Short mmCIF file of C-alpha atoms and ligand atoms in Angstrom, two decimals:
data_model
loop_
_atom_site.label_atom_id
_atom_site.label_comp_id
_atom_site.label_asym_id
_atom_site.label_seq_id
_atom_site.Cartn_x
_atom_site.Cartn_y
_atom_site.Cartn_z
CA UNK A 1 21.17 21.62 -5.40
CA UNK A 2 20.19 19.19 -7.29
CA UNK A 3 22.95 17.11 -9.08
CA UNK A 4 21.03 16.55 -12.35
CA UNK A 5 17.82 18.70 -13.46
CA UNK A 6 15.63 16.39 -15.11
CA UNK A 7 12.58 18.65 -15.07
CA UNK A 8 14.79 21.41 -16.23
CA UNK A 9 15.53 18.85 -19.47
CA UNK A 10 11.57 18.48 -19.45
CA UNK A 11 10.50 22.10 -19.56
CA UNK A 12 13.10 22.66 -22.41
CA UNK A 13 11.55 20.33 -24.68
CA UNK A 14 7.96 20.17 -23.52
CA UNK A 15 6.22 21.18 -26.29
CA UNK A 16 7.73 18.50 -28.48
CA UNK A 17 7.89 15.59 -25.65
CA UNK A 18 3.86 16.28 -24.73
CA UNK A 19 3.02 16.21 -28.54
CA UNK A 20 4.94 13.16 -28.88
CA UNK A 21 3.27 11.13 -26.00
CA UNK A 22 0.05 12.50 -27.16
CA UNK A 23 0.26 10.93 -30.56
CA UNK A 24 1.00 7.72 -28.75
CA UNK A 25 -1.71 7.88 -26.21
CA UNK A 26 -4.03 8.69 -29.22
CA UNK A 27 -2.36 5.87 -31.45
CA UNK A 28 -3.51 3.54 -28.63
CA UNK A 29 -0.32 1.28 -29.50
CA UNK A 30 1.83 1.34 -26.14
CA UNK A 31 4.03 -1.69 -26.62
CA UNK A 32 6.42 -1.80 -29.64
CA UNK A 33 4.93 -0.23 -32.50
CA UNK A 34 5.91 2.51 -34.92
CA UNK A 35 7.60 4.91 -32.11
CA UNK A 36 9.88 1.72 -31.40
CA UNK A 37 10.88 0.83 -34.80
CA UNK A 38 11.43 4.27 -35.98
CA UNK A 39 13.72 4.82 -32.87
CA UNK A 40 15.43 1.43 -33.38
CA UNK A 41 16.31 3.05 -37.07
CA UNK A 42 17.66 6.08 -36.15
CA UNK A 43 19.74 4.58 -33.18
CA UNK A 44 20.97 2.20 -35.75
CA UNK A 45 21.90 4.85 -38.16
CA UNK A 46 23.22 7.03 -35.31
CA UNK A 47 25.74 4.35 -34.43
CA UNK A 48 26.71 3.38 -37.90
CA UNK A 49 25.32 -0.36 -37.10
CA UNK A 50 23.17 -2.58 -39.31
CA UNK A 51 20.86 -3.19 -36.69
CA UNK A 52 19.27 -1.73 -33.20
CA UNK A 53 16.77 -3.53 -31.34
CA UNK A 54 15.03 -1.72 -28.43
CA UNK A 55 14.97 -3.53 -24.80
CA UNK A 56 13.32 -3.01 -21.33
CA UNK A 57 16.46 -1.61 -19.73
CA UNK A 58 20.20 -1.68 -20.26
CA UNK A 59 20.59 -4.66 -17.83
CA UNK A 60 18.45 -6.46 -19.98
CA UNK A 61 20.66 -5.57 -23.14
CA UNK A 62 23.76 -6.76 -21.31
CA UNK A 63 21.76 -9.88 -20.28
CA UNK A 64 20.25 -10.76 -23.87
CA UNK A 65 23.52 -9.87 -25.35
CA UNK A 66 25.32 -12.92 -23.29
CA UNK A 67 22.45 -15.01 -24.16
CA UNK A 68 22.66 -14.26 -27.80
CA UNK A 69 26.11 -15.30 -27.79
CA UNK A 70 25.33 -18.71 -26.23
CA UNK A 71 27.15 -17.82 -23.11
CA UNK A 72 26.24 -19.90 -19.99
CA UNK A 73 27.31 -22.39 -17.34
CA UNK A 74 31.24 -23.22 -17.60
CA UNK A 75 31.91 -20.09 -19.08
CA UNK A 76 33.91 -16.98 -18.05
CA UNK A 77 33.19 -13.30 -18.75
CA UNK A 78 36.16 -10.87 -18.22
CA UNK A 79 34.90 -7.52 -17.03
CA UNK A 80 35.82 -4.35 -14.85
CA UNK A 81 35.33 -4.12 -11.05
CA UNK A 82 34.59 -0.45 -11.33
CA UNK A 83 31.33 0.10 -12.67
CA UNK A 84 27.96 -0.76 -11.54
CA UNK A 85 26.63 -3.96 -10.81
CA UNK A 86 24.57 -4.57 -13.76
CA UNK A 87 27.42 -5.04 -15.76
CA UNK A 88 28.52 -8.35 -13.70
CA UNK A 89 25.10 -9.41 -12.56
CA UNK A 90 23.94 -10.44 -15.71
CA UNK A 91 26.90 -12.83 -16.57
CA UNK A 92 25.78 -14.62 -12.96
CA UNK A 93 22.27 -14.40 -14.52
CA UNK A 94 23.03 -16.44 -17.55
CA UNK A 95 25.24 -19.02 -15.38
CA UNK A 96 28.52 -18.07 -16.64
CA UNK A 97 31.27 -16.82 -14.01
CA UNK A 98 32.43 -13.11 -13.86
CA UNK A 99 36.00 -12.63 -13.89
CA UNK A 100 37.54 -9.13 -12.95
CA UNK A 101 40.52 -7.47 -14.12
CA UNK A 102 42.07 -4.26 -12.75
CA UNK A 103 41.55 -0.95 -14.46
CA UNK A 104 43.65 1.74 -15.90
CA UNK A 105 44.38 4.43 -13.21
CA UNK A 106 43.99 7.37 -15.73
CA UNK A 107 40.75 6.25 -17.64
CA UNK A 108 39.07 3.76 -14.99
CA UNK A 109 38.59 1.50 -17.81
CA UNK A 110 39.38 -2.29 -17.89
CA UNK A 111 43.38 -2.29 -18.29
CA UNK A 112 43.74 -4.64 -21.46
CA UNK A 113 47.38 -5.88 -19.80
CA UNK A 114 45.45 -6.81 -16.95
CA UNK A 115 42.62 -8.78 -19.06
CA UNK A 116 45.29 -10.79 -20.89
CA UNK A 117 46.39 -12.19 -17.18
CA UNK A 118 42.87 -13.56 -16.35
CA UNK A 119 42.33 -15.42 -19.62
CA UNK A 120 41.53 -19.12 -19.43
CA UNK A 121 40.31 -21.61 -21.62
CA UNK A 122 36.54 -21.01 -20.51
CA UNK A 123 36.99 -17.12 -21.27
CA UNK A 124 34.22 -16.52 -23.79
CA UNK A 125 33.79 -12.80 -23.93
CA UNK A 126 34.90 -9.32 -22.45
CA UNK A 127 32.51 -6.68 -21.45
CA UNK A 128 34.16 -3.60 -21.51
CA UNK A 129 32.66 -0.69 -19.76
CA UNK A 130 33.01 2.98 -21.27
CA UNK A 131 32.85 4.40 -18.03
CA UNK A 132 31.93 8.08 -17.09
CA UNK A 133 31.53 8.80 -21.11
CA UNK A 134 35.38 7.88 -22.02
CA UNK A 135 35.90 4.76 -24.17
CA UNK A 136 38.09 1.68 -23.05
CA UNK A 137 40.86 0.99 -24.98
CA UNK A 138 38.94 -0.62 -27.73
CA UNK A 139 42.32 -0.89 -30.15
CA UNK A 140 43.89 -3.34 -27.42
CA UNK A 141 40.96 -5.18 -26.50
CA UNK A 142 39.97 -5.96 -30.23
CA UNK A 143 43.29 -7.24 -30.87
CA UNK A 144 43.07 -9.45 -27.75
CA UNK A 145 39.77 -10.43 -28.94
CA UNK A 146 40.77 -11.63 -32.21
CA UNK A 147 43.93 -13.28 -31.04
CA UNK A 148 42.04 -15.44 -28.45
CA UNK A 149 38.48 -15.66 -30.40
CA UNK A 150 36.59 -13.87 -28.01
CA UNK A 151 33.38 -11.77 -28.21
CA UNK A 152 33.19 -8.13 -27.21
CA UNK A 153 30.31 -6.73 -25.32
CA UNK A 154 30.55 -3.14 -25.21
CA UNK A 155 28.71 -1.77 -22.08
CA UNK A 156 27.96 1.65 -23.66
CA UNK A 157 25.07 2.66 -20.82
CA UNK A 158 27.25 5.79 -19.94
CA UNK A 159 28.96 6.85 -23.00
CA UNK A 160 26.17 7.21 -25.62
CA UNK A 161 27.46 9.74 -28.29
CA UNK A 162 31.07 9.06 -27.29
CA UNK A 163 33.48 8.03 -29.78
CA UNK A 164 36.85 5.98 -30.17
CA UNK A 165 38.66 6.90 -33.33
CA UNK A 166 35.84 8.77 -34.76
CA UNK A 167 33.61 6.05 -34.36
CA UNK A 168 30.53 5.80 -32.36
CA UNK A 169 30.66 3.64 -29.28
CA UNK A 170 28.53 0.47 -29.16
CA UNK A 171 29.12 -0.01 -32.81
CA UNK A 172 32.77 -1.19 -32.36
CA UNK A 173 32.29 -4.65 -30.53
CA UNK A 174 30.22 -7.62 -31.54
CA UNK A 175 27.30 -5.87 -29.75
CA UNK A 176 26.75 -2.64 -27.77
CA UNK A 177 24.65 -2.17 -24.90
CA UNK A 178 22.77 0.98 -24.12
CA UNK A 179 20.72 2.37 -21.30
CA UNK A 180 17.80 4.79 -21.47
CA UNK A 181 17.62 5.11 -17.37
CA UNK A 182 16.61 8.90 -16.80
CA UNK A 183 20.08 9.96 -15.83
CA UNK A 184 22.06 8.86 -18.68
CA UNK A 185 23.13 11.13 -21.50
CA UNK A 186 20.15 9.76 -23.76
CA UNK A 187 17.56 9.32 -21.07
CA UNK A 188 13.79 8.47 -21.02
CA UNK A 189 11.00 8.94 -18.59
CA UNK A 190 11.56 5.45 -17.12
CA UNK A 191 13.42 2.16 -18.03
CA UNK A 192 14.50 1.44 -21.40
CA UNK A 193 17.49 0.00 -23.17
CA UNK A 194 18.88 -1.07 -26.72
CA UNK A 195 21.57 -3.32 -28.27
CA UNK A 196 23.07 -2.00 -31.45
CA UNK A 197 24.95 -4.65 -33.55
CA UNK A 198 26.06 -5.36 -37.19
CA UNK A 199 25.54 -9.13 -36.56
CA UNK A 200 22.52 -10.42 -37.96
CA UNK A 201 22.29 -13.74 -36.01
CA UNK A 202 22.63 -11.74 -33.01
CA UNK A 203 20.12 -9.30 -33.99
CA UNK A 204 17.71 -11.80 -34.82
CA UNK A 205 18.27 -14.11 -31.67
CA UNK A 206 18.02 -10.81 -29.25
CA UNK A 207 14.69 -9.93 -31.01
CA UNK A 208 13.14 -13.38 -30.52
CA UNK A 209 14.27 -13.38 -26.69
CA UNK A 210 12.77 -10.04 -25.87
CA UNK A 211 9.35 -11.28 -26.79
CA UNK A 212 9.22 -14.71 -24.95
CA UNK A 213 11.21 -16.53 -27.84
CA UNK A 214 8.40 -15.91 -30.32
CA UNK A 215 8.46 -14.81 -33.74
CA UNK A 216 4.92 -15.44 -34.39
CA UNK A 217 2.57 -14.83 -31.43
CA UNK A 218 1.99 -18.03 -29.29
CA UNK A 219 4.35 -19.98 -30.88
CA UNK A 220 7.49 -20.24 -28.79
CA UNK A 221 10.62 -21.29 -30.78
CA UNK A 222 12.98 -20.70 -27.58
CA UNK A 223 12.20 -19.61 -23.58
CA UNK A 224 12.63 -15.78 -23.77
CA UNK A 225 11.80 -12.93 -21.58
CA UNK A 226 9.52 -9.93 -21.51
CA UNK A 227 11.85 -7.14 -22.47
CA UNK A 228 10.46 -4.59 -24.51
CA UNK A 229 10.81 -1.14 -24.88
CA UNK A 230 7.50 1.05 -24.11
CA UNK A 231 6.19 3.29 -27.29
CA UNK A 232 5.64 6.24 -25.21
CA UNK A 233 9.66 5.67 -23.96
CA UNK A 234 10.60 5.71 -27.47
CA UNK A 235 8.55 8.73 -28.58
CA UNK A 236 10.29 10.61 -25.69
CA UNK A 237 13.61 9.34 -26.88
CA UNK A 238 13.06 10.35 -30.48
CA UNK A 239 12.62 13.97 -29.47
CA UNK A 240 15.52 13.79 -27.15
CA UNK A 241 18.09 11.78 -29.72
CA UNK A 242 17.88 15.34 -31.94
CA UNK A 243 19.75 16.93 -28.74
CA UNK A 244 21.97 14.16 -27.78
CA UNK A 245 25.16 15.63 -29.49
CA UNK A 246 24.43 19.56 -28.71
CA UNK A 247 23.90 18.20 -24.78
CA UNK A 248 26.72 16.43 -24.95
CA UNK A 249 28.87 19.46 -26.34
CA UNK A 250 27.39 21.67 -23.61
CA UNK A 251 28.59 18.80 -21.23
CA UNK A 252 32.15 19.12 -22.71
CA UNK A 253 32.34 22.70 -22.39
CA UNK A 254 31.50 22.43 -19.04
CA UNK A 255 34.37 19.72 -18.28
CA UNK A 256 36.78 22.08 -20.01
CA UNK A 257 35.52 25.09 -17.52
CA UNK A 258 36.35 22.80 -14.73
CA UNK A 259 39.69 21.37 -16.26
CA UNK A 260 41.07 24.80 -16.62
CA UNK A 261 40.13 26.04 -13.29
CA UNK A 262 41.49 22.84 -11.48
CA UNK A 263 44.71 22.60 -13.52
CA UNK A 264 46.97 23.94 -11.18
CA UNK A 265 45.30 22.70 -8.04
CA UNK A 266 47.68 19.86 -6.39
CA UNK A 267 45.43 17.45 -4.84
CA UNK A 268 42.70 17.68 -7.54
CA UNK A 269 43.52 15.21 -10.67
CA UNK A 270 41.12 15.86 -13.65
CA UNK A 271 39.75 13.53 -15.84
CA UNK A 272 42.43 12.01 -18.51
CA UNK A 273 41.10 12.20 -21.98
CA UNK A 274 43.10 9.58 -24.41
CA UNK A 275 43.64 11.34 -27.83
CA UNK A 276 41.78 8.52 -29.56
CA UNK A 277 38.48 9.37 -27.66
CA UNK A 278 35.77 11.82 -27.64
CA UNK A 279 34.46 11.93 -24.00
CA UNK A 280 30.72 12.86 -23.31
CA UNK A 281 31.10 13.41 -19.57
CA UNK A 282 28.39 11.70 -18.37
CA UNK A 283 29.99 12.16 -15.14
CA UNK A 284 32.94 14.44 -14.47
CA UNK A 285 34.86 12.59 -12.25
CA UNK A 286 38.03 13.65 -10.59
CA UNK A 287 40.64 12.15 -8.23
CA UNK A 288 41.31 13.95 -4.58
CA UNK A 289 43.46 13.09 -2.14
CA UNK A 290 41.14 13.89 0.83
CA UNK A 291 37.96 12.66 -0.70
CA UNK A 292 35.79 12.62 2.77
CA UNK A 293 36.37 15.82 3.62
CA UNK A 294 36.68 17.49 0.41
CA UNK A 295 32.76 15.98 -0.16
CA UNK A 296 31.82 17.14 3.40
CA UNK A 297 32.99 20.72 2.96
CA UNK A 298 31.31 21.14 -0.46
CA UNK A 299 28.11 19.78 1.13
CA UNK A 300 28.17 22.12 3.68
CA UNK A 301 28.20 24.86 1.22
CA UNK A 302 25.22 23.41 -0.52
CA UNK A 303 27.01 21.46 -3.31
CA UNK A 304 26.11 18.11 -4.17
CA UNK A 305 28.50 15.75 -5.29
CA UNK A 306 28.57 11.92 -5.98
CA UNK A 307 30.61 8.67 -5.06
CA UNK A 308 30.70 6.79 -8.08
CA UNK A 309 31.76 3.97 -6.75
CA UNK A 310 32.54 3.36 -3.22
CA UNK A 311 32.84 -0.17 -3.24
CA UNK A 312 34.49 -2.39 -6.24
CA UNK A 313 32.52 -5.26 -7.46
CA UNK A 314 34.65 -7.92 -6.60
CA UNK A 315 34.62 -7.23 -2.58
CA UNK A 316 30.70 -6.98 -2.95
CA UNK A 317 29.05 -9.24 -0.56
CA UNK A 318 26.60 -10.15 -3.29
CA UNK A 319 30.06 -11.86 -5.21
CA UNK A 320 31.61 -13.21 -1.88
CA UNK A 321 31.09 -16.52 -3.67
CA UNK A 322 33.52 -15.64 -6.28
CA UNK A 323 35.95 -15.23 -3.45
CA UNK A 324 38.06 -12.40 -4.04
CA UNK A 325 39.93 -10.54 -1.40
CA UNK A 326 40.62 -6.85 -0.76
CA UNK A 327 43.87 -6.28 -2.04
CA UNK A 328 43.24 -8.24 -5.30
CA UNK A 329 42.46 -5.48 -7.63
CA UNK A 330 44.42 -2.58 -5.96
CA UNK A 331 43.80 0.12 -8.89
CA UNK A 332 40.14 -0.25 -8.54
CA UNK A 333 40.19 -0.39 -4.95
CA UNK A 334 42.37 2.97 -4.47
CA UNK A 335 39.86 4.68 -7.22
CA UNK A 336 37.16 3.96 -4.94
CA UNK A 337 38.78 5.83 -2.43
CA UNK A 338 39.81 8.70 -4.20
CA UNK A 339 37.01 9.47 -6.94
CA UNK A 340 34.48 12.56 -6.70
CA UNK A 341 31.82 13.47 -9.15
CA UNK A 342 31.19 17.05 -9.55
CA UNK A 343 28.12 18.39 -11.31
CA UNK A 344 28.08 18.36 -14.91
CA UNK A 345 24.30 18.95 -15.70
CA UNK A 346 24.37 20.22 -19.63
CA UNK A 347 22.14 22.84 -18.67
CA UNK A 348 23.86 24.26 -15.33
CA UNK A 349 23.97 27.75 -15.58
CA UNK A 350 27.73 29.47 -15.61
CA UNK A 351 26.99 31.07 -12.40
CA UNK A 352 26.38 27.93 -10.60
CA UNK A 353 29.63 26.18 -11.83
CA UNK A 354 31.82 29.26 -10.79
CA UNK A 355 30.14 28.87 -7.39
CA UNK A 356 31.40 25.11 -7.37
CA UNK A 357 34.92 26.04 -8.80
CA UNK A 358 35.14 28.89 -6.35
CA UNK A 359 34.17 26.61 -3.48
CA UNK A 360 36.55 23.75 -4.44
CA UNK A 361 39.32 26.32 -4.67
CA UNK A 362 38.57 27.60 -1.13
CA UNK A 363 38.84 24.05 0.11
CA UNK A 364 42.03 23.93 -0.91
CA UNK A 365 43.36 26.92 0.11
CA UNK A 366 42.15 26.00 3.64
CA UNK A 367 44.54 22.58 3.40
C1 PLP B 1 23.23 2.40 -15.82
C2 PLP B 1 24.13 1.35 -16.11
C3 PLP B 1 23.51 0.08 -16.58
C4 PLP B 1 22.35 -0.59 -16.34
O1 PLP B 1 21.28 0.03 -16.95
P1 PLP B 1 19.50 0.08 -16.56
O2 PLP B 1 19.12 0.93 -17.76
O3 PLP B 1 19.68 1.14 -15.52
O4 PLP B 1 19.31 -1.15 -16.40
C5 PLP B 1 24.74 -0.85 -16.99
N1 PLP B 1 26.09 -0.61 -16.74
C6 PLP B 1 26.39 0.64 -16.28
C7 PLP B 1 28.07 0.85 -16.67
C8 PLP B 1 25.50 1.60 -16.35
O5 PLP B 1 25.84 3.00 -15.86
#
């Protein structure tokens, strides 16, 4: 059993996607161009933001957001240890220092009270990650940012379409970073990313940086990078954007079915949803008491599960130079030992989900 059926997603939209790809091929503009600027306009509107800029990946979006905010050597950026490495990797890439603050055990997202304890004179920004499709506590983080004059870079890579107090994530902080990696809720057929912002200066800086620092070809104002969105990706994403909200509601329906089925099972904790949040379930991640045996039991019955994430960032070998040790961020470390993501493919047949539910119940019946 595969965890997310990307071929199925394609076949559902095959006619539209094939036509969109063909259009680009016959037009001959493969980098940037009309498809990219149309997608930018559509995603800016979707996020109720003034600007959107297509980039090569979600990682690049985070990297260029930091550069646009002039964050560099001597600066500190606070983020979560319970995320994909890209979130923190980019901080070191601009020469700044990642500072990890522990998470809220319910949402798995950055805990604002823990962020306060990590503030120093060098803190310049916070990168909250809206993990698994659930918003970080943006009320508390925005208050903090205002009080201490910090920038907020939202990592929306796992939560495109999710809301906080009715507002799209990504359009709340100073800049929002999206990923179009194929498995994301809005996924392309390769790498891709985007930033959304209401800040003109940030938008201008990032559009300059993404194309070697040149507004006019061969006239370079600053040293930039090559991080552009391909026209073919943009064309495919424009088709898929029309389905994002309905596919997110399919994910929510599947999540509700799991929630209901697992409500009375001791030993399994279903995802918490803050009343201010609209969860889009990029992952349906539960906590279980016997993670290893639980996963092995399901695997034996042919059911794929995922473990996001086995090792928190502060104790990754690549970050050894930051000198954290095991025990420093106990809530994130505990989460790593307990989380399991169950299949939440929007197009999973009900019969398959029922099979997963039955098997989970069977596991707990034998414990
Ligand atoms: C996927 C992801 C990224 C990186 O996005 P890419 O497009 O793969 O570079 C960054 N942060 C989080 C939380 C992600 O899940």
